């Protein structure tokens, strides 16, 4: 900025003064800019020492990595690839994780399970995305990883899981051991509120960090994005002993027919959170005009991401740095898939 100002100033003088009288003025200006930079660039000896900074709490891990399970297809209705074993991760989930200070390793569901389990040892938490696939190899992979997540936690390794939309539906099926537990709801492409369950826990849940005013707005403003035609009513959820002993229902939402469905759950005993809604979309997806992008809505994305990564920092896993880098999602490039104004804005595809 300062240099731009100097150049435009000198240009003005050049045209009005035909001689070189502007040169000393320019030099004086440059010296002034230079001295200002020097002034701000030089630190006092007391400010230079990094030993003044307290060491970060060694109980936490500050290089957390989240594994995201890929979903069948190319995420772009076949416009990118029709290869039958193709799978994808919408880039919004990756950005969501990155925005809170973690990196991503893709857990490509078609990979041999030994390789998937090895990759699971390189991460500090897992995210299950939205989608439609609820059977076959994809469902089996989700089942295997879910069991591993519980095993790690049972073994004293704090290892969080976020299950979004389809991911939430699948863990509902797995925990209830009933693949027909879900019901039809009308909540495709719809923003909604979150109604907190009576006596719902806030401390220690995803809502813990929300400021009071934003928590209140969740119940009155449509700050979360829904996009699903399946769901489960609070009655059915609570009546199922396996579900109600594993999960606490934190919120419900209403579909287009004013029917209540469970919208946020957390496990009583594991760092597992289920969202029927899409926390990642508010900040990172633009195709649907229904996605809320208000400042409040963006903060919802941010607070939810921060909770996942704060839980991952509690993980005791300290994987070898090179192995992590070899498997990071940076080994792949996202494709702009939203140019037609439909679907995901960017996707990572694996073929
Ligand atoms: C995949 O198949 C569809 C339907 O046949 C076609 O429109 C599309 O162009 C194909 N995609 C690619 C990447 O070839
Ligand atoms: C909520 O807490 C109150 C006071 O402890 C209790 O009377 C009520 O039954 C609780 N409601 C539910 C749904 O657990
Ligand atoms: C898909 O199948 C091809 C051919 O068998 C294989 O080379 C490739 O590794 C597979 N890709 C994925 C992501 O599983």
mmCIF file of C-alpha atoms and ligand atoms in Angstrom:
data_model
loop_
_atom_site.group_PDB
_atom_site.id
_atom_site.type_symbol
_atom_site.label_atom_id
_atom_site.label_comp_id
_atom_site.label_asym_id
_atom_site.label_seq_id
_atom_site.Cartn_x
_atom_site.Cartn_y
_atom_site.Cartn_z
ATOM 1 C CA UNK A 1 0.000 0.000 0.000
ATOM 2 C CA UNK A 2 2.703 2.437 1.037
ATOM 3 C CA UNK A 3 4.670 1.809 -2.176
ATOM 4 C CA UNK A 4 1.585 2.295 -4.354
ATOM 5 C CA UNK A 5 1.007 5.637 -2.700
ATOM 6 C CA UNK A 6 4.636 6.642 -3.349
ATOM 7 C CA UNK A 7 4.458 5.716 -7.050
ATOM 8 C CA UNK A 8 1.198 7.515 -7.747
ATOM 9 C CA UNK A 9 2.478 10.553 -5.850
ATOM 10 C CA UNK A 10 5.735 10.598 -7.844
ATOM 11 C CA UNK A 11 3.818 10.215 -11.118
ATOM 12 C CA UNK A 12 1.739 13.267 -10.277
ATOM 13 C CA UNK A 13 4.827 15.335 -9.518
ATOM 14 C CA UNK A 14 6.616 14.216 -12.714
ATOM 15 C CA UNK A 15 3.880 15.570 -14.933
ATOM 16 C CA UNK A 16 3.630 18.893 -13.145
ATOM 17 C CA UNK A 17 7.351 19.517 -12.614
ATOM 18 C CA UNK A 18 9.340 19.064 -15.826
ATOM 19 C CA UNK A 19 12.724 18.910 -14.060
ATOM 20 C CA UNK A 20 14.108 16.511 -11.466
ATOM 21 C CA UNK A 21 13.079 18.459 -8.415
ATOM 22 C CA UNK A 22 10.831 15.606 -7.278
ATOM 23 C CA UNK A 23 13.762 13.250 -6.727
ATOM 24 C CA UNK A 24 14.711 14.447 -3.203
ATOM 25 C CA UNK A 25 11.051 14.317 -2.210
ATOM 26 C CA UNK A 26 10.765 10.752 -3.468
ATOM 27 C CA UNK A 27 13.946 9.757 -1.615
ATOM 28 C CA UNK A 28 12.608 11.330 1.569
ATOM 29 C CA UNK A 29 9.332 9.433 1.127
ATOM 30 C CA UNK A 30 11.120 6.131 0.500
ATOM 31 C CA UNK A 31 13.254 6.716 3.566
ATOM 32 C CA UNK A 32 10.168 7.413 5.604
ATOM 33 C CA UNK A 33 8.484 4.185 4.399
ATOM 34 C CA UNK A 34 11.714 2.257 4.987
ATOM 35 C CA UNK A 35 12.157 3.562 8.495
ATOM 36 C CA UNK A 36 8.535 2.766 9.311
ATOM 37 C CA UNK A 37 9.076 -0.838 8.172
ATOM 38 C CA UNK A 38 12.312 -1.061 10.112
ATOM 39 C CA UNK A 39 10.559 0.291 13.165
ATOM 40 C CA UNK A 40 7.854 -2.386 13.007
ATOM 41 C CA UNK A 41 10.230 -5.167 11.903
ATOM 42 C CA UNK A 42 12.744 -4.856 14.751
ATOM 43 C CA UNK A 43 11.907 -6.548 17.997
ATOM 44 C CA UNK A 44 13.306 -5.631 21.369
ATOM 45 C CA UNK A 45 15.649 -8.335 22.775
ATOM 46 C CA UNK A 46 13.003 -9.235 25.380
ATOM 47 C CA UNK A 47 10.466 -9.918 22.592
ATOM 48 C CA UNK A 48 12.817 -12.148 20.601
ATOM 49 C CA UNK A 49 13.130 -14.950 23.087
ATOM 50 C CA UNK A 50 10.697 -17.794 22.439
ATOM 51 C CA UNK A 51 11.414 -19.172 25.904
ATOM 52 C CA UNK A 52 8.892 -16.622 27.142
ATOM 53 C CA UNK A 53 6.129 -18.764 25.589
ATOM 54 C CA UNK A 54 4.890 -21.507 27.875
ATOM 55 C CA UNK A 55 5.129 -24.992 26.317
ATOM 56 C CA UNK A 56 1.814 -26.294 24.999
ATOM 57 C CA UNK A 57 0.028 -28.793 27.237
ATOM 58 C CA UNK A 58 1.755 -32.143 26.534
ATOM 59 C CA UNK A 59 -1.515 -33.996 27.187
ATOM 60 C CA UNK A 60 -2.806 -32.731 23.863
ATOM 61 C CA UNK A 61 -1.674 -33.497 20.333
ATOM 62 C CA UNK A 62 -1.361 -30.460 18.099
ATOM 63 C CA UNK A 63 -0.950 -32.190 14.734
ATOM 64 C CA UNK A 64 -4.266 -34.061 14.611
ATOM 65 C CA UNK A 65 -5.393 -35.876 11.498
ATOM 66 C CA UNK A 66 -8.975 -36.903 10.733
ATOM 67 C CA UNK A 67 -9.822 -39.906 8.549
ATOM 68 C CA UNK A 68 -12.773 -39.319 6.208
ATOM 69 C CA UNK A 69 -14.410 -42.377 4.640
ATOM 70 C CA UNK A 70 -15.034 -42.014 0.905
ATOM 71 C CA UNK A 71 -18.507 -42.732 -0.515
ATOM 72 C CA UNK A 72 -19.354 -44.676 -3.715
ATOM 73 C CA UNK A 73 -19.631 -42.717 -6.970
ATOM 74 C CA UNK A 74 -17.889 -39.580 -8.215
ATOM 75 C CA UNK A 75 -20.077 -37.132 -6.265
ATOM 76 C CA UNK A 76 -21.021 -35.476 -9.566
ATOM 77 C CA UNK A 77 -23.663 -37.780 -11.089
ATOM 78 C CA UNK A 78 -21.115 -39.535 -13.294
ATOM 79 C CA UNK A 79 -19.861 -36.363 -14.969
ATOM 80 C CA UNK A 80 -16.326 -36.965 -13.639
ATOM 81 C CA UNK A 81 -16.052 -40.745 -13.907
ATOM 82 C CA UNK A 82 -18.247 -43.803 -14.361
ATOM 83 C CA UNK A 83 -15.611 -46.279 -13.099
ATOM 84 C CA UNK A 84 -17.541 -48.765 -10.965
ATOM 85 C CA UNK A 85 -15.158 -48.702 -8.006
ATOM 86 C CA UNK A 86 -14.870 -44.895 -7.971
ATOM 87 C CA UNK A 87 -15.532 -43.151 -4.683
ATOM 88 C CA UNK A 88 -15.424 -39.536 -3.546
ATOM 89 C CA UNK A 89 -15.214 -37.139 -0.628
ATOM 90 C CA UNK A 90 -16.916 -33.763 -1.020
ATOM 91 C CA UNK A 91 -14.204 -31.152 -0.402
ATOM 92 C CA UNK A 92 -16.488 -29.335 2.053
ATOM 93 C CA UNK A 93 -15.783 -32.044 4.660
ATOM 94 C CA UNK A 94 -12.059 -31.631 4.118
ATOM 95 C CA UNK A 95 -12.248 -27.841 4.455
ATOM 96 C CA UNK A 96 -14.420 -28.244 7.560
ATOM 97 C CA UNK A 97 -11.700 -30.335 9.220
ATOM 98 C CA UNK A 98 -8.855 -28.131 7.985
ATOM 99 C CA UNK A 99 -10.589 -24.952 9.166
ATOM 100 C CA UNK A 100 -10.356 -26.211 12.748
ATOM 101 C CA UNK A 101 -6.648 -27.042 12.612
ATOM 102 C CA UNK A 102 -6.423 -30.655 11.469
ATOM 103 C CA UNK A 103 -5.434 -32.450 8.281
ATOM 104 C CA UNK A 104 -7.277 -35.220 6.447
ATOM 105 C CA UNK A 105 -6.388 -38.740 5.368
ATOM 106 C CA UNK A 106 -8.945 -40.284 2.992
ATOM 107 C CA UNK A 107 -10.124 -43.735 4.076
ATOM 108 C CA UNK A 108 -10.978 -45.061 0.629
ATOM 109 C CA UNK A 109 -13.700 -47.599 1.246
ATOM 110 C CA UNK A 110 -12.679 -49.879 -1.652
ATOM 111 C CA UNK A 111 -9.177 -50.384 -0.247
ATOM 112 C CA UNK A 112 -8.337 -53.780 1.265
ATOM 113 C CA UNK A 113 -9.358 -53.778 4.919
ATOM 114 C CA UNK A 114 -5.768 -54.363 6.159
ATOM 115 C CA UNK A 115 -4.772 -51.130 4.443
ATOM 116 C CA UNK A 116 -7.797 -49.276 5.800
ATOM 117 C CA UNK A 117 -7.026 -50.431 9.326
ATOM 118 C CA UNK A 118 -3.391 -49.372 8.912
ATOM 119 C CA UNK A 119 -4.585 -45.945 7.818
ATOM 120 C CA UNK A 120 -6.857 -45.826 10.868
ATOM 121 C CA UNK A 121 -3.669 -45.999 12.964
ATOM 122 C CA UNK A 122 -2.464 -42.807 11.258
ATOM 123 C CA UNK A 123 -5.425 -40.681 12.345
ATOM 124 C CA UNK A 124 -6.810 -39.181 15.556
ATOM 125 C CA UNK A 125 -10.506 -39.344 14.728
ATOM 126 C CA UNK A 126 -12.916 -40.258 11.945
ATOM 127 C CA UNK A 127 -15.696 -38.574 9.987
ATOM 128 C CA UNK A 128 -18.502 -40.429 8.163
ATOM 129 C CA UNK A 129 -20.025 -38.255 5.434
ATOM 130 C CA UNK A 130 -23.480 -37.931 3.958
ATOM 131 C CA UNK A 131 -24.569 -39.860 0.865
ATOM 132 C CA UNK A 132 -27.027 -42.583 -0.087
ATOM 133 C CA UNK A 133 -25.257 -45.983 0.049
ATOM 134 C CA UNK A 134 -26.563 -48.155 2.873
ATOM 135 C CA UNK A 135 -25.552 -51.688 1.941
ATOM 136 C CA UNK A 136 -22.769 -53.771 0.421
ATOM 137 C CA UNK A 137 -19.063 -53.103 0.837
ATOM 138 C CA UNK A 138 -19.605 -49.466 1.834
ATOM 139 C CA UNK A 139 -21.897 -50.402 4.731
ATOM 140 C CA UNK A 140 -19.512 -53.195 5.790
ATOM 141 C CA UNK A 141 -16.587 -50.747 5.789
ATOM 142 C CA UNK A 142 -18.534 -48.272 7.919
ATOM 143 C CA UNK A 143 -19.403 -51.130 10.295
ATOM 144 C CA UNK A 144 -15.767 -52.254 10.553
ATOM 145 C CA UNK A 145 -14.483 -48.737 11.198
ATOM 146 C CA UNK A 146 -17.249 -47.996 13.710
ATOM 147 C CA UNK A 147 -16.342 -51.132 15.677
ATOM 148 C CA UNK A 148 -12.658 -50.121 15.589
ATOM 149 C CA UNK A 149 -13.531 -46.640 16.881
ATOM 150 C CA UNK A 150 -15.311 -48.180 19.874
ATOM 151 C CA UNK A 151 -12.447 -50.654 20.422
ATOM 152 C CA UNK A 152 -9.866 -47.873 20.453
ATOM 153 C CA UNK A 153 -11.904 -45.965 23.031
ATOM 154 C CA UNK A 154 -12.468 -49.113 25.104
ATOM 155 C CA UNK A 155 -8.685 -49.546 25.083
ATOM 156 C CA UNK A 156 -8.243 -46.079 26.615
ATOM 157 C CA UNK A 157 -7.476 -44.274 23.362
ATOM 158 C CA UNK A 158 -9.713 -41.207 23.085
ATOM 159 C CA UNK A 159 -10.721 -41.378 19.428
ATOM 160 C CA UNK A 160 -13.665 -39.238 18.253
ATOM 161 C CA UNK A 161 -16.161 -39.974 15.491
ATOM 162 C CA UNK A 162 -18.451 -37.523 13.700
ATOM 163 C CA UNK A 163 -21.227 -39.189 11.702
ATOM 164 C CA UNK A 164 -23.055 -36.831 9.354
ATOM 165 C CA UNK A 165 -26.455 -37.436 7.688
ATOM 166 C CA UNK A 166 -26.078 -40.876 6.045
ATOM 167 C CA UNK A 167 -23.252 -41.530 8.512
ATOM 168 C CA UNK A 168 -25.664 -40.905 11.390
ATOM 169 C CA UNK A 169 -28.320 -43.106 9.772
ATOM 170 C CA UNK A 170 -25.796 -45.938 9.362
ATOM 171 C CA UNK A 171 -24.589 -45.862 12.967
ATOM 172 C CA UNK A 172 -28.249 -45.800 14.058
ATOM 173 C CA UNK A 173 -28.726 -49.027 12.063
ATOM 174 C CA UNK A 174 -25.506 -50.536 13.431
ATOM 175 C CA UNK A 175 -26.155 -49.702 17.106
ATOM 176 C CA UNK A 176 -29.819 -50.790 16.968
ATOM 177 C CA UNK A 177 -28.810 -53.887 14.955
ATOM 178 C CA UNK A 178 -31.877 -53.152 12.846
ATOM 179 C CA UNK A 179 -31.416 -52.159 9.198
ATOM 180 C CA UNK A 180 -35.099 -51.151 9.021
ATOM 181 C CA UNK A 181 -35.062 -48.808 12.004
ATOM 182 C CA UNK A 182 -35.241 -45.627 9.870
ATOM 183 C CA UNK A 183 -38.469 -43.938 8.758
ATOM 184 C CA UNK A 184 -39.380 -41.731 5.813
ATOM 185 C CA UNK A 185 -39.162 -37.997 6.499
ATOM 186 C CA UNK A 186 -39.544 -34.973 4.205
ATOM 187 C CA UNK A 187 -36.367 -33.024 4.780
ATOM 188 C CA UNK A 188 -34.580 -32.840 1.457
ATOM 189 C CA UNK A 189 -32.883 -29.539 0.697
ATOM 190 C CA UNK A 190 -34.291 -27.722 3.708
ATOM 191 C CA UNK A 191 -32.824 -25.447 6.366
ATOM 192 C CA UNK A 192 -34.169 -26.048 9.861
ATOM 193 C CA UNK A 193 -33.899 -25.176 13.533
ATOM 194 C CA UNK A 194 -32.603 -27.461 16.271
ATOM 195 C CA UNK A 195 -34.928 -28.023 19.227
ATOM 196 C CA UNK A 196 -32.996 -29.054 22.318
ATOM 197 C CA UNK A 197 -34.348 -32.100 24.093
ATOM 198 C CA UNK A 198 -35.616 -31.577 27.635
ATOM 199 C CA UNK A 199 -32.604 -31.723 30.003
ATOM 200 C CA UNK A 200 -30.229 -32.229 27.071
ATOM 201 C CA UNK A 201 -26.584 -32.179 28.144
ATOM 202 C CA UNK A 202 -24.577 -29.231 26.811
ATOM 203 C CA UNK A 203 -21.285 -29.623 28.703
ATOM 204 C CA UNK A 204 -18.950 -32.053 27.021
ATOM 205 C CA UNK A 205 -21.058 -32.161 23.851
ATOM 206 C CA UNK A 206 -20.654 -30.474 20.466
ATOM 207 C CA UNK A 207 -22.739 -27.561 21.798
ATOM 208 C CA UNK A 208 -20.428 -26.900 24.751
ATOM 209 C CA UNK A 209 -18.440 -24.126 23.056
ATOM 210 C CA UNK A 210 -21.440 -22.334 21.547
ATOM 211 C CA UNK A 211 -22.022 -18.895 23.056
ATOM 212 C CA UNK A 212 -25.422 -18.619 24.784
ATOM 213 C CA UNK A 213 -26.899 -16.274 22.151
ATOM 214 C CA UNK A 214 -26.036 -18.680 19.311
ATOM 215 C CA UNK A 215 -27.405 -21.698 21.188
ATOM 216 C CA UNK A 216 -30.657 -19.796 21.609
ATOM 217 C CA UNK A 217 -30.762 -18.877 17.920
ATOM 218 C CA UNK A 218 -30.364 -22.530 16.895
ATOM 219 C CA UNK A 219 -33.876 -23.060 18.227
ATOM 220 C CA UNK A 220 -35.446 -20.030 16.534
ATOM 221 C CA UNK A 221 -33.491 -19.399 13.295
ATOM 222 C CA UNK A 222 -32.964 -21.905 10.493
ATOM 223 C CA UNK A 223 -29.207 -22.205 10.916
ATOM 224 C CA UNK A 224 -28.634 -25.834 9.908
ATOM 225 C CA UNK A 225 -29.002 -27.577 6.553
ATOM 226 C CA UNK A 226 -30.967 -30.806 6.198
ATOM 227 C CA UNK A 227 -30.926 -33.005 3.110
ATOM 228 C CA UNK A 228 -32.386 -36.444 3.782
ATOM 229 C CA UNK A 229 -35.506 -38.496 3.167
ATOM 230 C CA UNK A 230 -34.863 -40.924 6.013
ATOM 231 C CA UNK A 231 -34.745 -40.221 9.717
ATOM 232 C CA UNK A 232 -35.961 -41.495 13.051
ATOM 233 C CA UNK A 233 -38.607 -40.103 15.370
ATOM 234 C CA UNK A 234 -37.563 -39.342 18.957
ATOM 235 C CA UNK A 235 -40.165 -41.817 20.230
ATOM 236 C CA UNK A 236 -38.835 -44.675 18.144
ATOM 237 C CA UNK A 237 -35.267 -43.769 19.055
ATOM 238 C CA UNK A 238 -35.896 -43.613 22.814
ATOM 239 C CA UNK A 239 -38.082 -46.734 22.810
ATOM 240 C CA UNK A 240 -35.231 -48.718 21.308
ATOM 241 C CA UNK A 241 -33.165 -49.885 24.305
ATOM 242 C CA UNK A 242 -29.980 -50.324 22.272
ATOM 243 C CA UNK A 243 -30.190 -46.807 20.851
ATOM 244 C CA UNK A 244 -31.226 -45.055 24.059
ATOM 245 C CA UNK A 245 -28.561 -46.776 26.141
ATOM 246 C CA UNK A 246 -25.858 -45.887 23.611
ATOM 247 C CA UNK A 247 -26.958 -42.368 22.611
ATOM 248 C CA UNK A 248 -28.390 -39.292 24.240
ATOM 249 C CA UNK A 249 -30.743 -37.333 21.977
ATOM 250 C CA UNK A 250 -29.537 -33.732 22.071
ATOM 251 C CA UNK A 251 -31.839 -32.128 19.489
ATOM 252 C CA UNK A 252 -34.795 -32.839 17.250
ATOM 253 C CA UNK A 253 -35.996 -30.981 14.149
ATOM 254 C CA UNK A 254 -39.258 -30.806 12.212
ATOM 255 C CA UNK A 255 -39.625 -31.968 8.627
ATOM 256 C CA UNK A 256 -41.868 -30.303 6.018
ATOM 257 C CA UNK A 257 -44.909 -32.119 7.459
ATOM 258 C CA UNK A 258 -44.017 -30.868 10.985
ATOM 259 C CA UNK A 259 -42.978 -34.389 11.946
ATOM 260 C CA UNK A 260 -40.216 -34.512 14.584
ATOM 261 C CA UNK A 261 -37.059 -36.440 13.896
ATOM 262 C CA UNK A 262 -33.844 -36.851 15.864
ATOM 263 C CA UNK A 263 -31.302 -34.342 14.558
ATOM 264 C CA UNK A 264 -28.275 -34.480 16.905
ATOM 265 C CA UNK A 265 -27.121 -37.285 19.204
ATOM 266 C CA UNK A 266 -24.011 -38.035 21.190
ATOM 267 C CA UNK A 267 -22.910 -41.257 22.762
ATOM 268 C CA UNK A 268 -23.163 -41.488 26.544
ATOM 269 C CA UNK A 269 -19.834 -43.304 26.828
ATOM 270 C CA UNK A 270 -17.868 -42.656 23.640
ATOM 271 C CA UNK A 271 -16.728 -39.454 21.875
ATOM 272 C CA UNK A 272 -19.217 -40.200 19.094
ATOM 273 C CA UNK A 273 -21.535 -37.477 17.755
ATOM 274 C CA UNK A 274 -24.237 -38.007 15.133
ATOM 275 C CA UNK A 275 -25.736 -35.229 13.001
ATOM 276 C CA UNK A 276 -28.742 -35.738 10.775
ATOM 277 C CA UNK A 277 -27.848 -32.240 9.453
ATOM 278 C CA UNK A 278 -24.788 -30.967 7.609
ATOM 279 C CA UNK A 279 -22.505 -28.765 9.723
ATOM 280 C CA UNK A 280 -19.955 -28.553 6.863
ATOM 281 C CA UNK A 281 -22.327 -27.077 4.255
ATOM 282 C CA UNK A 282 -22.973 -23.599 5.738
ATOM 283 C CA UNK A 283 -19.432 -22.389 5.140
ATOM 284 C CA UNK A 284 -18.385 -24.541 2.189
ATOM 285 C CA UNK A 285 -21.248 -25.477 -0.175
ATOM 286 C CA UNK A 286 -23.000 -22.988 -2.447
ATOM 287 C CA UNK A 287 -25.161 -24.866 -4.990
ATOM 288 C CA UNK A 288 -28.434 -24.933 -3.075
ATOM 289 C CA UNK A 289 -29.869 -21.470 -2.370
ATOM 290 C CA UNK A 290 -31.371 -22.939 0.825
ATOM 291 C CA UNK A 291 -28.014 -23.415 2.537
ATOM 292 C CA UNK A 292 -27.754 -20.782 5.282
ATOM 293 C CA UNK A 293 -24.716 -18.513 4.937
ATOM 294 C CA UNK A 294 -25.465 -15.851 7.563
ATOM 295 C CA UNK A 295 -22.735 -14.968 10.029
ATOM 296 C CA UNK A 296 -24.569 -17.049 12.657
ATOM 297 C CA UNK A 297 -24.749 -20.009 10.264
ATOM 298 C CA UNK A 298 -21.033 -19.804 9.486
ATOM 299 C CA UNK A 299 -20.295 -19.742 13.202
ATOM 300 C CA UNK A 300 -22.305 -22.945 13.564
ATOM 301 C CA UNK A 301 -19.963 -24.629 11.065
ATOM 302 C CA UNK A 302 -16.941 -23.261 12.922
ATOM 303 C CA UNK A 303 -18.000 -24.241 16.445
ATOM 304 C CA UNK A 304 -18.905 -27.749 15.299
ATOM 305 C CA UNK A 305 -15.568 -28.197 13.492
ATOM 306 C CA UNK A 306 -13.683 -26.884 16.530
ATOM 307 C CA UNK A 307 -15.301 -29.487 18.761
ATOM 308 C CA UNK A 308 -14.321 -32.405 16.516
ATOM 309 C CA UNK A 309 -10.713 -31.275 16.324
ATOM 310 C CA UNK A 310 -10.535 -30.464 20.052
ATOM 311 C CA UNK A 311 -11.598 -34.065 20.709
ATOM 312 C CA UNK A 312 -8.975 -35.342 18.230
ATOM 313 C CA UNK A 313 -6.262 -33.412 20.105
ATOM 314 C CA UNK A 314 -6.981 -35.671 23.104
ATOM 315 C CA UNK A 315 -5.958 -38.716 21.038
ATOM 316 C CA UNK A 316 -2.758 -40.405 22.227
ATOM 317 C CA UNK A 317 -1.871 -41.504 18.689
ATOM 318 C CA UNK A 318 1.446 -40.007 17.488
ATOM 319 C CA UNK A 319 1.857 -41.563 14.024
ATOM 320 C CA UNK A 320 5.139 -41.305 12.044
ATOM 321 C CA UNK A 321 5.126 -37.936 10.243
ATOM 322 C CA UNK A 322 6.278 -39.300 6.878
ATOM 323 C CA UNK A 323 3.628 -42.025 6.828
ATOM 324 C CA UNK A 324 1.021 -39.378 7.565
ATOM 325 C CA UNK A 325 2.279 -37.139 4.750
ATOM 326 C CA UNK A 326 2.333 -40.085 2.336
ATOM 327 C CA UNK A 327 -1.377 -40.640 2.966
ATOM 328 C CA UNK A 328 -2.723 -37.092 3.328
ATOM 329 C CA UNK A 329 -5.482 -35.944 1.019
ATOM 330 C CA UNK A 330 -2.924 -33.487 -0.437
ATOM 331 C CA UNK A 331 -1.734 -36.457 -2.521
ATOM 332 C CA UNK A 332 -4.997 -35.944 -4.488
ATOM 333 C CA UNK A 333 -6.468 -32.885 -6.201
ATOM 334 C CA UNK A 334 -10.056 -31.743 -5.816
ATOM 335 C CA UNK A 335 -12.123 -31.092 -8.942
ATOM 336 C CA UNK A 336 -14.477 -28.128 -9.368
ATOM 337 C CA UNK A 337 -17.739 -29.986 -9.831
ATOM 338 C CA UNK A 338 -20.180 -27.182 -9.061
ATOM 339 C CA UNK A 339 -19.889 -25.053 -12.169
ATOM 340 C CA UNK A 340 -23.396 -26.028 -13.297
ATOM 341 C CA UNK A 341 -24.749 -24.845 -9.933
ATOM 342 C CA UNK A 342 -25.697 -28.354 -8.784
ATOM 343 C CA UNK A 343 -24.353 -30.821 -6.266
ATOM 344 C CA UNK A 344 -21.043 -30.351 -4.478
ATOM 345 C CA UNK A 345 -18.807 -27.415 -5.308
ATOM 346 C CA UNK A 346 -15.614 -29.487 -5.211
ATOM 347 C CA UNK A 347 -14.974 -33.215 -4.859
ATOM 348 C CA UNK A 348 -11.996 -35.479 -4.376
ATOM 349 C CA UNK A 349 -12.469 -38.631 -6.449
ATOM 350 C CA UNK A 350 -10.595 -41.905 -5.988
ATOM 351 C CA UNK A 351 -10.410 -44.375 -8.879
HETATM 352 C C1 LIG B 1 -20.968 -41.448 -17.585
HETATM 353 O O1 LIG B 1 -22.161 -41.933 -18.137
HETATM 354 C C2 LIG B 1 -23.148 -40.930 -18.411
HETATM 355 C C3 LIG B 1 -24.421 -41.614 -18.864
HETATM 356 O O2 LIG B 1 -24.158 -42.540 -19.873
HETATM 357 C C4 LIG B 1 -22.596 -39.956 -19.450
HETATM 358 O O3 LIG B 1 -23.528 -38.929 -19.682
HETATM 359 C C5 LIG B 1 -21.313 -39.352 -18.895
HETATM 360 O O4 LIG B 1 -20.723 -38.491 -19.857
HETATM 361 C C6 LIG B 1 -20.316 -40.430 -18.505
HETATM 362 N N1 LIG B 1 -19.190 -39.803 -17.828
HETATM 363 C C7 LIG B 1 -17.944 -39.834 -18.300
HETATM 364 C C8 LIG B 1 -16.898 -39.131 -17.467
HETATM 365 O O5 LIG B 1 -17.623 -40.380 -19.335
HETATM 366 C C1 LIG B 2 -35.847 -33.199 33.327
HETATM 367 O O1 LIG B 2 -35.424 -32.855 34.626
HETATM 368 C C2 LIG B 2 -36.479 -32.645 35.542
HETATM 369 C C3 LIG B 2 -35.881 -32.157 36.864
HETATM 370 O O2 LIG B 2 -34.846 -32.990 37.266
HETATM 371 C C4 LIG B 2 -37.278 -33.939 35.692
HETATM 372 O O3 LIG B 2 -38.369 -33.741 36.569
HETATM 373 C C5 LIG B 2 -37.805 -34.357 34.325
HETATM 374 O O4 LIG B 2 -38.437 -35.624 34.411
HETATM 375 C C6 LIG B 2 -36.657 -34.466 33.329
HETATM 376 N N1 LIG B 2 -37.197 -34.738 31.997
HETATM 377 C C7 LIG B 2 -36.756 -35.719 31.205
HETATM 378 C C8 LIG B 2 -37.396 -35.858 29.860
HETATM 379 O O5 LIG B 2 -35.865 -36.488 31.544
HETATM 380 C C1 LIG B 3 -10.434 -49.903 -9.030
HETATM 381 O O1 LIG B 3 -10.218 -51.063 -9.782
HETATM 382 C C2 LIG B 3 -9.013 -51.053 -10.545
HETATM 383 C C3 LIG B 3 -8.992 -52.282 -11.415
HETATM 384 O O2 LIG B 3 -9.206 -53.444 -10.653
HETATM 385 C C4 LIG B 3 -7.816 -50.979 -9.578
HETATM 386 O O3 LIG B 3 -6.611 -50.914 -10.305
HETATM 387 C C5 LIG B 3 -7.955 -49.716 -8.722
HETATM 388 O O4 LIG B 3 -6.920 -49.687 -7.751
HETATM 389 C C6 LIG B 3 -9.282 -49.685 -8.018
HETATM 390 N N1 LIG B 3 -9.427 -48.401 -7.387
HETATM 391 C C7 LIG B 3 -9.865 -48.240 -6.142
HETATM 392 C C8 LIG B 3 -9.930 -46.854 -5.622
HETATM 393 O O5 LIG B 3 -10.199 -49.173 -5.432
#
